[in-house]
Amino acid sequence: MNKLSLVSFVLLMATVFSCKSDINQNEKDKFKTSSIESKVDSLMRLMTLEEKIGQTVMYSGGWSVTGPVVSSDNLKYIKEGNVGAMLNVYSVKGTRDLQKIAVEQTRLGIPLLFGYDVIHGFKTIFPINLGLAASWDLKDIEKGSRIAATEASAEGIHWTFAPMVDIARDPRWGRISEGAGEDVYLGSEITKAYVKGFQGNDLSKHNTILACAKHFVGYGAAQAGRDYHTVNMGMDELRNVYLPPFKAAVDSGVETFMTAFNEINGVPATGNKFIFRDILRDEWGFNGFVVTDYTAINEMVEHGFAENEKHATELAIKAGIDQDMMSSANRLYLKELVDEGKVDVALINEACRRILLTKYKLGLFDDPYKYCDEQREKETIYKPEFLEAARKSAAMSSVLLKNEERTLPLNKNQTIALIGPLVKDKENIIGNWAGAGDRNGKAISVYQGIQEYLKDSKILFAKGCEIEGEDRKGFAKAINMAKKADKIVMVLGEDYDMSGEAASRTDIKLPGVQTELIKAIRSAVPNKKIILVLMNGRPLDLSEEDTLADAILETWFPGTSGGFGIADVLFGMYNPSGKLPVTFPRNIGQIPIYYNMKNTGRPIPSDNPKEDYKSNYIDVPNTPLYPFGYGLSYTTFEYSKIKLSSETISFSDILTASVTITNTGDYDGHEVVQCYIHDKVGSITRPVKELKGFQKIFLKKGESKTISFEISAKDLEFYNNQKFTVEPGIFEIAIKGTSDFDFVASFKLE
Ligand code: BGC
């Protein structure tokens, strides 16, 4: 134990035992060596009901130019021992000052927990989560969240409110940017990678932080993509689509859960006993703690589910919610509810116990200042290797949507016109929910990235227009630059705050006059290659752009080193390997559109998709513009016919499915090999395709590799009639580089 932790331990124990002067040395020694469970029990025996309730209360600090600020009311509550956790307070100094109050000035000296939204990086910002998902690179996602945890913990943070594991199939919803997209399997695998990265193997280490699976549950299914909106969903969809990533979080040891803002089937998540007690606790055995989303207890009044805030407090604790983020509800009403006999004190003990156990696991009782080391803070933030890792992630997250006549990669001998409002941008490029990342500070713009490859004399620049607004005054200069250049790279997209929380859109086209700018350039230089580089937080309707640009590179918001990562892809230093984690529709009218839909009783015939009285549109095809799992490379990959180890398997067998993939193009490159199945007949209908596995491989040009997937009965199960079930029958199977294919092989389960 270092000096600091020894001092704080002695201090803590002195405070704990000072209230019971009759505790003898023997008992003190026993305390030191006992398990954390019995330490918590001993501590709780000393706590008043108010102090226990205090642990279930979280307040927010704020941030001013000089550092974190905490309101005088909140300071008072901390001193009274009525606060268990703080959010939005970071930096060694900021957290130490508050921790000192909690540890030294309260009766029992229980340390505070500091939480923060470390979503895709803390200072070094990685691509937005939807972009990270596009890499399909679980190791890289784990590494990025490990880096985020290292930086955040060096600034006093113990706990991130991440990952957001909500399945999202509606690009209107702004928070689609924050998740892993539309697929259950990919989303679940990515969830595990985040949790591992944030929490590491040992929570008591100073560079690991608690993860939080959010928002339980159904938040991504908000009606009409409007944030916080109503969710109605049958058990089939809830169990088979929206719950699995949360189950994956529990299985990977996530320590905390956050409630969703939405109601689900008429009951707000924060008061929903069925999802928190019945499923999360009883069925899944989760034993961490649950925090509400911001003011979500009080919002049950607006939902029309609670009569008043006191009633909402009662509903939340009864539903199994342990900590109240910002509602003040627990602080104001819990004791009264116990006194009136409406809430059993056992519920408060249970919540307090879970929170204290977590604090013990983090080692905060050994050393409440273990995350407060100025030297470490200075040495850790923006480490060169972190920035380098972010550069790689940016490249790996980019998805090449179109590349006619090998427009990309660029070569260094050409003059390139860089056009668009995001070319020199250092503010939007880090995206929404960008932790404590500096906007306009450390970020590398696309312009700077390209300067690493091209001499300044070969770069022409014109902004052309703003992201939003009607101003076309910059068009003339942009056209002029395009005329002088060999190729044109246009960097267009959304503003960073057009996605994220409370940022839903009913129009998912490029905002402002950006599409007009491409059109103007296209008609001024009809024979020159236009490369469109996109930054955006959601699938966009790119139907027009697809006809105007020769190449399209989707880079999402690529983060602090984004400009470098994008330039690496544009110049072929990194051969793009990203695949879409979410469907890009042709237009907004197709929403919801996702690859693993149901077949309907009138599916469209492939040879006549417009046939009358079939499930189609009269104005656009059913197909998306770019499907899930799709993404091009500078090279080409050929897939052999699929080989199955057997045509029939029993419930205890394992089927091996393999293909040989050959790099038939001119570049070395990565390919994401995807395995899909289709359960042809079920006691409830099954999706037309379901991803069941993927592997990211590297092939040198000319190289071949045989890739196998093992499928067991467990992979074929689904939820129906109150249980998971695997049903015998025929399953189609395919291994491809996209979800856009027709099955040709099948096997029988009997
Ligand atoms: C969001 C959460 C977030 C919390 C704390 C809420 O508005 O929905 O995802 O963790 O704020 O910042």
PDB file of N, CA and C and ligand atoms in Angstrom, residues 87 117 161 175 214-215 258 261 293-294 325 433 501, ligand 1:
ATOM      1  N   LEU A  87     -21.398  13.239 -11.467  1.00  0.00           N
ATOM      2  CA  LEU A  87     -21.041  13.126 -12.874  1.00  0.00           C
ATOM      3  C   LEU A  87     -20.553  14.479 -13.373  1.00  0.00           C
ATOM      4  N   ASP A 117     -19.393  10.604 -19.331  1.00  0.00           N
ATOM      5  CA  ASP A 117     -19.698   9.955 -20.609  1.00  0.00           C
ATOM      6  C   ASP A 117     -18.434   9.819 -21.456  1.00  0.00           C
ATOM      7  N   PHE A 161     -20.309   6.097 -18.635  1.00  0.00           N
ATOM      8  CA  PHE A 161     -21.684   5.749 -18.999  1.00  0.00           C
ATOM      9  C   PHE A 161     -21.661   5.209 -20.430  1.00  0.00           C
ATOM     10  N   ARG A 175     -29.237   9.327 -31.955  1.00  0.00           N
ATOM     11  CA  ARG A 175     -28.296   8.530 -31.158  1.00  0.00           C
ATOM     12  C   ARG A 175     -27.885   7.240 -31.848  1.00  0.00           C
ATOM     13  N   LYS A 214     -26.089   0.725 -21.481  1.00  0.00           N
ATOM     14  CA  LYS A 214     -27.249   1.618 -21.519  1.00  0.00           C
ATOM     15  C   LYS A 214     -27.877   1.563 -22.897  1.00  0.00           C
ATOM     16  N   HIS A 215     -29.107   1.909 -23.075  1.00  0.00           N
ATOM     17  CA  HIS A 215     -30.110   2.350 -22.099  1.00  0.00           C
ATOM     18  C   HIS A 215     -31.133   1.230 -22.060  1.00  0.00           C
ATOM     19  N   MET A 258     -27.749   1.332 -17.071  1.00  0.00           N
ATOM     20  CA  MET A 258     -28.507   2.592 -16.999  1.00  0.00           C
ATOM     21  C   MET A 258     -29.903   2.384 -17.580  1.00  0.00           C
ATOM     22  N   PHE A 261     -34.802   6.279 -21.199  1.00  0.00           N
ATOM     23  CA  PHE A 261     -35.796   7.340 -20.980  1.00  0.00           C
ATOM     24  C   PHE A 261     -37.200   6.911 -21.411  1.00  0.00           C
ATOM     25  N   ASP A 293     -31.238   7.114 -16.019  1.00  0.00           N
ATOM     26  CA  ASP A 293     -30.739   8.166 -16.897  1.00  0.00           C
ATOM     27  C   ASP A 293     -31.105   9.510 -16.236  1.00  0.00           C
ATOM     28  N   TYR A 294     -30.573  10.557 -16.797  1.00  0.00           N
ATOM     29  CA  TYR A 294     -30.634  11.913 -16.243  1.00  0.00           C
ATOM     30  C   TYR A 294     -32.080  12.362 -15.969  1.00  0.00           C
ATOM     31  N   MET A 325     -29.882   9.467 -10.903  1.00  0.00           N
ATOM     32  CA  MET A 325     -29.078  10.510 -11.538  1.00  0.00           C
ATOM     33  C   MET A 325     -29.910  11.765 -11.703  1.00  0.00           C
ATOM     34  N   TRP A 433     -20.784  13.589 -28.504  1.00  0.00           N
ATOM     35  CA  TRP A 433     -20.408  12.799 -27.326  1.00  0.00           C
ATOM     36  C   TRP A 433     -18.890  12.574 -27.293  1.00  0.00           C
ATOM     37  N   GLU A 501     -27.660  12.938 -28.794  1.00  0.00           N
ATOM     38  CA  GLU A 501     -28.924  13.044 -28.058  1.00  0.00           C
ATOM     39  C   GLU A 501     -29.727  14.254 -28.523  1.00  0.00           C
TER      40      GLU A 501
HETATM   41  C1  BGC B   1     -28.050  10.488 -21.645  1.00  0.00           C
HETATM   42  C2  BGC B   1     -27.159   9.409 -21.093  1.00  0.00           C
HETATM   43  C3  BGC B   1     -25.962  10.020 -20.433  1.00  0.00           C
HETATM   44  C4  BGC B   1     -26.446  10.958 -19.349  1.00  0.00           C
HETATM   45  C5  BGC B   1     -25.322  11.598 -18.552  1.00  0.00           C
HETATM   46  C6  BGC B   1     -28.384  11.552 -20.603  1.00  0.00           C
HETATM   47  O1  BGC B   1     -29.030  12.625 -21.162  1.00  0.00           O
HETATM   48  O2  BGC B   1     -29.229   9.922 -22.144  1.00  0.00           O
HETATM   49  O3  BGC B   1     -26.788   8.524 -22.111  1.00  0.00           O
HETATM   50  O4  BGC B   1     -25.112   9.049 -19.929  1.00  0.00           O
HETATM   51  O5  BGC B   1     -27.217  11.976 -19.934  1.00  0.00           O
HETATM   52  O6  BGC B   1     -24.643  12.531 -19.265  1.00  0.00           O
END
